[in-house]
XYZ file of C-alpha atoms in Angstrom:
293
model
C 32.932 2.254 52.910
C 32.351 5.936 52.133
C 33.627 5.383 48.591
C 31.222 2.455 48.112
C 28.267 4.508 49.405
C 29.252 7.391 47.088
C 29.432 5.067 44.150
C 26.011 3.530 44.986
C 24.351 6.961 45.300
C 25.977 8.086 42.068
C 24.551 5.015 40.272
C 21.099 5.722 41.695
C 21.267 9.357 40.580
C 22.311 8.364 37.044
C 19.534 5.784 36.875
C 16.982 8.478 37.956
C 18.306 10.970 35.384
C 18.161 8.267 32.694
C 14.548 7.610 33.606
C 13.636 11.248 33.178
C 15.254 11.340 29.780
C 14.593 7.741 28.686
C 13.026 8.365 25.314
C 15.674 10.686 23.854
C 18.577 8.824 25.406
C 17.329 5.418 24.172
C 16.575 6.757 20.735
C 20.083 8.172 20.403
C 21.954 5.215 21.811
C 19.904 2.173 20.777
C 21.540 -0.287 18.331
C 19.967 -0.574 14.895
C 18.378 -3.888 15.824
C 16.397 -2.192 18.594
C 15.291 0.819 16.638
C 11.642 0.683 15.500
C 11.061 -0.450 11.945
C 8.815 2.169 10.385
C 6.265 0.570 8.057
C 4.299 3.026 5.814
C 0.751 2.114 4.870
C -1.525 3.715 2.244
C -5.104 3.300 1.047
C -4.218 -0.095 -0.416
C -5.453 -1.245 2.941
C -9.170 -1.600 3.301
C -10.734 1.001 5.597
C -11.556 -0.283 9.124
C -8.671 -2.741 9.026
C -6.756 -1.129 11.828
C -6.926 -4.343 13.900
C -5.159 -6.108 11.004
C -2.165 -3.791 11.480
C -1.870 -4.941 15.090
C -1.670 -8.606 14.027
C 0.944 -7.716 11.419
C 2.937 -5.694 13.973
C 2.981 -8.585 16.394
C 4.074 -10.998 13.697
C 6.910 -8.834 12.386
C 8.184 -7.971 15.886
C 8.393 -11.638 16.799
C 10.253 -12.512 13.596
C 12.544 -9.516 13.442
C 13.174 -9.159 17.155
C 12.742 -5.392 17.034
C 9.863 -2.938 17.486
C 7.669 -2.164 14.470
C 5.571 0.956 14.060
C 3.009 1.641 11.347
C 2.946 5.089 9.767
C -0.377 5.693 8.076
C -1.021 8.372 5.496
C -3.939 9.165 3.223
C -2.197 9.236 -0.143
C 0.592 7.456 -2.009
C 2.396 10.791 -2.441
C 2.784 11.205 1.268
C 4.220 7.708 1.712
C 6.503 8.085 -1.287
C 7.874 11.334 0.132
C 8.515 9.650 3.482
C 10.347 6.769 1.783
C 12.509 9.089 -0.312
C 13.260 11.222 2.669
C 14.075 8.270 4.987
C 10.946 9.017 7.018
C 9.857 5.378 6.833
C 11.802 2.229 6.227
C 9.364 0.257 4.062
C 5.874 0.537 2.676
C 3.235 -1.371 0.831
C 3.163 0.755 -2.281
C 1.520 0.759 -5.679
C 3.436 -0.414 -8.716
C 3.073 2.973 -10.345
C 5.196 4.950 -7.865
C 7.589 2.061 -7.673
C 8.173 2.319 -11.425
C 8.584 6.159 -11.165
C 11.078 6.027 -8.356
C 12.681 2.584 -8.858
C 16.318 3.728 -8.525
C 15.638 5.011 -5.019
C 13.559 2.071 -3.796
C 14.331 -1.615 -3.127
C 11.865 -4.351 -3.963
C 11.322 -6.569 -0.883
C 8.411 -8.916 -1.863
C 5.149 -9.022 -3.818
C 1.930 -10.626 -2.639
C 0.735 -13.730 -4.403
C -2.979 -13.338 -5.124
C -5.075 -16.174 -6.541
C -1.870 -18.020 -7.374
C 0.169 -15.251 -9.019
C 1.737 -11.821 -8.158
C -0.791 -10.090 -10.375
C -3.955 -8.047 -10.122
C -6.319 -6.012 -12.298
C -8.018 -2.645 -12.410
C -11.799 -2.767 -12.316
C -14.128 -0.202 -13.851
C -17.193 0.038 -11.639
C -20.572 1.671 -12.370
C -24.009 1.695 -10.713
C -25.795 -1.646 -10.963
C -28.580 0.090 -12.925
C -26.199 1.171 -15.619
C -26.185 -1.877 -17.934
C -24.870 -0.024 -21.012
C -21.346 0.826 -19.906
C -18.745 -1.717 -21.003
C -15.634 0.437 -20.817
C -14.349 3.772 -19.629
C -14.825 5.253 -23.142
C -18.612 4.872 -22.615
C -18.577 7.439 -19.852
C -18.006 10.568 -21.935
C -19.424 13.695 -20.332
C -20.141 12.011 -17.034
C -18.583 12.143 -13.520
C -15.687 9.874 -12.784
C -13.982 8.904 -9.486
C -10.239 8.122 -9.409
C -8.614 6.654 -6.311
C -5.185 8.374 -6.165
C -2.900 10.256 -8.649
C -0.204 7.661 -8.024
C -2.466 4.619 -8.347
C -1.991 2.310 -11.299
C -5.426 0.629 -11.032
C -7.251 3.735 -9.882
C -5.778 6.369 -12.186
C -3.146 5.255 -14.708
C -5.152 2.379 -16.233
C -8.365 4.238 -17.040
C -6.421 7.153 -18.576
C -4.434 4.793 -20.739
C -7.604 3.037 -21.841
C -9.063 6.332 -22.995
C -5.946 7.068 -25.056
C -6.080 3.578 -26.543
C -9.651 4.246 -27.589
C -8.485 7.398 -29.438
C -9.906 9.773 -26.808
C -8.210 12.718 -25.199
C -8.225 12.417 -21.413
C -8.524 16.140 -20.691
C -12.106 17.252 -21.010
C -13.454 13.757 -21.580
C -15.382 13.610 -18.295
C -17.693 16.390 -17.270
C -15.957 16.214 -13.892
C -13.466 13.903 -12.153
C -12.179 13.761 -8.611
C -9.931 11.755 -6.302
C -11.245 9.874 -3.298
C -7.783 8.808 -1.962
C -9.064 5.287 -1.183
C -10.318 2.387 -3.321
C -13.213 1.696 -1.025
C -14.117 5.344 -1.167
C -14.373 5.068 -4.978
C -16.875 2.291 -4.429
C -18.812 4.446 -1.957
C -18.830 7.437 -4.357
C -20.402 5.309 -7.078
C -22.750 3.687 -4.574
C -23.956 7.089 -3.328
C -24.488 8.506 -6.809
C -21.609 10.966 -6.458
C -19.933 9.452 -9.535
C -21.188 7.661 -12.605
C -18.160 5.380 -12.619
C -14.789 4.816 -11.052
C -11.614 2.764 -11.185
C -10.519 0.556 -8.307
C -7.936 -2.049 -7.360
C -9.581 -5.381 -8.291
C -8.010 -7.037 -5.287
C -9.680 -4.528 -2.991
C -13.039 -5.002 -4.742
C -12.751 -8.796 -4.508
C -11.799 -8.615 -0.830
C -14.763 -6.337 -0.048
C -17.107 -8.776 -1.827
C -15.663 -11.693 0.164
C -15.430 -10.022 3.591
C -18.049 -7.277 3.534
C -20.422 -7.990 0.681
C -22.816 -5.143 1.609
C -19.996 -2.714 0.790
C -20.459 -3.413 -2.955
C -24.257 -3.493 -3.058
C -25.727 -1.512 -5.933
C -22.434 -1.396 -7.848
C -21.143 -3.744 -10.595
C -17.909 -4.385 -12.394
C -18.284 -3.192 -15.980
C -14.745 -3.998 -17.221
C -11.579 -5.719 -16.004
C -8.134 -4.727 -17.208
C -5.294 -7.000 -18.203
C -3.110 -8.095 -15.296
C -0.292 -6.051 -13.818
C 2.328 -6.595 -11.141
C 0.635 -6.604 -7.752
C 1.336 -3.633 -5.466
C 4.707 -4.466 -3.893
C 6.358 -4.068 -0.535
C 9.362 -1.838 -0.986
C 12.088 -0.346 1.236
C 14.058 2.895 1.014
C 17.215 2.126 -0.869
C 19.288 3.462 2.054
C 17.973 0.718 4.398
C 20.942 -1.689 5.031
C 20.882 -4.775 2.891
C 20.845 -7.187 5.923
C 17.729 -5.436 7.292
C 16.002 -5.678 3.868
C 16.845 -9.360 3.683
C 15.481 -10.014 7.246
C 12.177 -8.296 6.314
C 11.865 -10.361 3.112
C 12.448 -13.565 5.033
C 9.789 -12.623 7.560
C 7.267 -11.887 4.768
C 7.998 -15.071 2.860
C 7.782 -17.096 6.103
C 4.230 -16.172 6.945
C 2.614 -19.470 5.847
C 4.872 -21.277 8.322
C 3.207 -19.860 11.449
C -0.283 -19.765 12.871
C -0.138 -15.958 13.285
C 1.233 -15.571 9.730
C -1.580 -17.745 8.282
C -4.169 -15.695 10.228
C -2.744 -12.522 8.740
C -2.726 -13.871 5.199
C -6.350 -14.906 5.565
C -7.343 -11.476 6.692
C -5.327 -9.858 3.906
C -6.974 -12.236 1.396
C -3.710 -13.209 -0.236
C -1.854 -16.528 -0.638
C 1.445 -15.239 0.729
C 4.453 -13.141 -0.344
C 7.082 -14.043 -2.937
C 10.298 -12.664 -4.386
C 10.009 -10.820 -7.696
C 12.086 -8.940 -10.144
C 11.426 -5.348 -11.226
C 10.475 -6.650 -14.674
C 7.181 -7.754 -13.146
C 6.107 -4.117 -13.467
C 7.015 -3.741 -17.174
C 3.300 -3.541 -17.971
C 2.964 -0.466 -15.772
C 6.013 0.996 -17.360
C 4.317 0.623 -20.736
C 1.227 2.456 -19.402
C 3.434 5.326 -18.098
C 4.886 5.740 -21.624
C 1.358 5.690 -23.127
C 0.014 8.349 -20.745
C 3.175 10.548 -20.800
C 3.602 10.674 -24.581
C 3.260 14.083 -26.252
C -0.338 14.941 -27.135
C -1.828 12.515 -24.714
């Protein structure tokens, strides 16, 4: 009897101690399936779409049977550093950093947009500017880039200048980064920039969902198509976990919650793709990085 009472009290004490230290004990002992999946997000998301992340979190948790946490940062560089340092498990990244760090990243899936895994860069200018038809028309003016690791918001306009026979350095009177595609639109809208380069998908989605956000600004030029910003994982994430995430992404059209999310994201769904999808971006990197550029 005394032994049974002692054992019961001991169990109670251990339960109480575990309660006091629940977070660190669980984090150390939890199996991989119960560990939170850390999903990095960048300015590819439209501003004010925080509620969208909640829908995505709920969907992924139900499909993967594990917690999901979103890790938000203000630039692609911050998210890339987290991926390379195992600080996040996956991220919705731009094709440009994927090309740069491909050996250390694993391609999970690519959104299908308007029937294909492709998108464009848009050059935007004030509505009143009817004379600009390309970035080469903006010599000596102020230009807004989105992010130093953005294909559509940085790499494309620089490559276009080089193709037009112009040197990038010194071409604009001033240029700056907004670290967000919508913020590029706002900079042109407010007269802080005479032009800017944005992700065409983001522009199209703003026009569809928040038309006032593009008032007073027009698209002056559209680039050729490039591989849509992909979802990637750190290469060290186990293959079975990567496969489970890919299945969850591809399965979105099969559930009400998944369809709701796709509608809010303004994409058709996700699909598998090969790294060759980003060969167009690789060609831009070679153009911009060549000696004398």
